[in-house]
Amino acid sequence: MSARWKALWAAGIAAGLLALFWRDIFNPETISGARVLLTGASAGIGEQMAYHYSRFGAEIVLTARREAVLQKVTEKCLQLGAKKVFYIPADMISPAEPERVMQFAVQKMGGLDYLVLNHIGATPLQMWDGDVEHTRWLLQVNFLSYVALAMAALPVLMESKGSVVVVTSISGKIATPFATSYSATKFALDGFFSSLRHELAMQKKDMSITLCVLGLIDTEMALEKTRGLVYMDALPATEAALAILRGGATRAREAFYPWWLEPLCYVRGWFPSHWDWVVQSFYNYTSA
């Protein structure tokens, strides 16, 4: 049996066990009237999340860098049924922006129920080229600004018994080629927010942290970067966005999209001598 088939066989067993105990507890009514701050909301998964929250009747503050695009997303959110929608342009490379955005959201909505962290810095999919400055920049956007936003939100989320929803990647669970800096930021998110979840539980604070682990999604940015490099199909952003919303609404510890990423994470240590080969077989080294 080849290494790839062994991995798929093991994942199938884990998936069967997962299906045996899984049940859907999502109630759309819990989103109606909820106060949501959504970052990275101008395109891709963030834009689709904005539309899903709107259909369920949430109040939303949207933030991203491009004001003109935010205006268009805001208009569509109102058409789809959002109770209230506000937007604030912000660039998360600036350490001052998280506090400014949080103050705006609390002022406009009178509190907060969901902090949905989704923004991302652009990075090429390529072999590590030794660019340490780019890695520092990416850590600020993809990790440190998430931490700063969460810390600014903690007091109001504790008051509302709310939730932090962190959008991350399978590259933050399983190291993958051509994504050294990106993968580092996603592993950092997993480590920080998983540790914070422990600390909140130990203090008996009634708020949740959901880590949403995504595979390859068909956003314009992802398709452009992976073309010719990755041997896998991209999945719909609208479905990924709904999986994230459901994970946060059910206060899940982790939410995976597609679903089979979860058993994959469980079995990755079963065949360690073959695992690196399995991962590398999904990437085109000659095009990197």
Coordinates of C-alpha atoms in Angstrom, one line a residue, residues 26-151:
F26 CA -26.4 25.4 14.7
N27 CA -29.4 27.6 15.3
P28 CA -29.6 30.6 12.9
E29 CA -31.7 32.5 15.3
T30 CA -28.7 33.0 17.6
I31 CA -27.2 35.3 14.9
S32 CA -30.2 37.6 14.6
G33 CA -29.4 40.9 16.3
A34 CA -25.9 39.7 17.2
R35 CA -23.2 42.4 17.0
V36 CA -20.3 41.4 14.8
L37 CA -17.0 43.0 14.0
L38 CA -15.6 41.4 10.8
T39 CA -12.1 42.0 9.5
G40 CA -10.9 41.4 6.0
A41 CA -14.4 42.1 4.8
S42 CA -13.9 43.6 1.4
A43 CA -13.4 40.4 -0.7
G44 CA -13.1 36.7 -0.7
I45 CA -14.2 34.7 2.4
G46 CA -14.7 37.9 4.5
E47 CA -17.1 39.4 1.9
Q48 CA -19.0 36.1 1.9
M49 CA -19.2 36.0 5.7
A50 CA -20.6 39.6 5.7
Y51 CA -23.4 38.4 3.4
H52 CA -24.2 35.3 5.5
Y53 CA -24.3 37.4 8.7
S54 CA -26.6 39.8 6.9
R55 CA -29.0 37.1 5.8
F56 CA -29.3 36.0 9.4
G57 CA -30.1 39.6 10.6
A58 CA -26.9 40.6 12.4
E59 CA -25.5 44.0 13.2
I60 CA -22.1 44.3 11.5
V61 CA -19.0 46.5 11.5
L62 CA -16.9 45.8 8.5
T63 CA -13.2 46.7 8.2
A64 CA -10.6 46.3 5.4
R65 CA -8.1 48.5 3.7
R66 CA -10.2 49.6 0.6
E67 CA -12.9 52.0 1.4
A68 CA -14.6 52.0 -2.0
V69 CA -15.1 48.2 -1.9
L70 CA -16.3 48.4 1.7
Q71 CA -19.0 50.8 0.6
K72 CA -20.2 48.3 -2.0
V73 CA -20.2 45.4 0.4
T74 CA -22.1 47.5 3.0
E75 CA -24.8 48.3 0.5
K76 CA -25.3 44.6 -0.4
C77 CA -25.4 43.7 3.3
L78 CA -28.3 46.1 3.9
Q79 CA -30.1 44.6 0.9
L80 CA -29.7 41.1 2.3
G81 CA -31.2 41.9 5.6
A82 CA -28.6 43.1 8.0
K83 CA -30.1 45.1 10.9
K84 CA -27.3 47.7 10.8
V85 CA -24.0 47.9 8.9
F86 CA -21.1 50.2 9.5
Y87 CA -17.6 50.2 8.0
I88 CA -14.2 51.6 8.9
P89 CA -11.2 51.4 6.5
A90 CA -8.0 50.3 8.3
D91 CA -4.6 48.8 7.5
M92 CA -3.5 46.3 10.1
I93 CA 0.2 46.9 9.4
S94 CA -0.3 49.9 11.8
P95 CA -0.1 48.8 15.5
A96 CA -2.6 51.7 16.3
E97 CA -5.4 50.4 14.1
P98 CA -6.8 47.5 16.2
E99 CA -7.7 49.8 19.1
R100 CA -9.2 52.4 16.8
V101 CA -11.3 49.8 15.0
M102 CA -12.5 48.3 18.2
Q103 CA -13.5 51.7 19.7
F104 CA -15.4 52.4 16.5
A105 CA -17.3 49.1 16.6
V106 CA -18.3 49.4 20.3
Q107 CA -19.4 53.0 19.8
K108 CA -21.6 52.1 16.8
M109 CA -23.1 48.9 18.1
G110 CA -23.0 49.5 21.9
G111 CA -21.1 46.3 22.5
L112 CA -19.9 43.2 20.7
D113 CA -20.9 39.5 20.5
Y114 CA -18.6 38.2 17.8
L115 CA -15.1 39.3 16.9
V116 CA -14.3 37.6 13.6
L117 CA -10.6 37.8 12.6
N118 CA -10.1 37.1 8.9
H119 CA -7.8 39.7 7.4
I120 CA -4.5 38.5 5.8
G121 CA -1.3 40.0 4.3
A122 CA -0.3 39.1 0.8
T123 CA 2.6 36.8 0.5
P124 CA 4.0 34.8 -2.5
L125 CA 3.7 31.0 -2.7
Q126 CA 7.4 30.2 -3.3
M127 CA 10.5 28.7 -1.8
W128 CA 11.9 30.5 1.2
D129 CA 14.1 33.3 -0.1
G130 CA 15.5 34.5 3.2
D131 CA 13.4 37.7 3.3
V132 CA 13.3 38.3 7.1
E133 CA 11.7 41.7 6.7
H134 CA 8.7 40.3 4.9
T135 CA 8.3 37.7 7.6
R136 CA 8.2 40.5 10.3
W137 CA 5.7 42.4 8.2
L138 CA 3.5 39.3 7.8
L139 CA 3.6 38.5 11.5
Q140 CA 2.3 42.0 12.2
V141 CA -0.6 41.7 9.8
N142 CA -1.5 38.0 10.2
F143 CA -0.7 37.5 13.9
L144 CA 0.1 40.5 16.1
S145 CA -2.9 42.6 14.9
Y146 CA -5.1 39.6 15.7
V147 CA -3.7 39.5 19.2
A148 CA -4.2 43.3 19.6
L149 CA -7.8 43.2 18.3
A150 CA -8.6 40.3 20.6
M151 CA -7.1 42.0 23.6

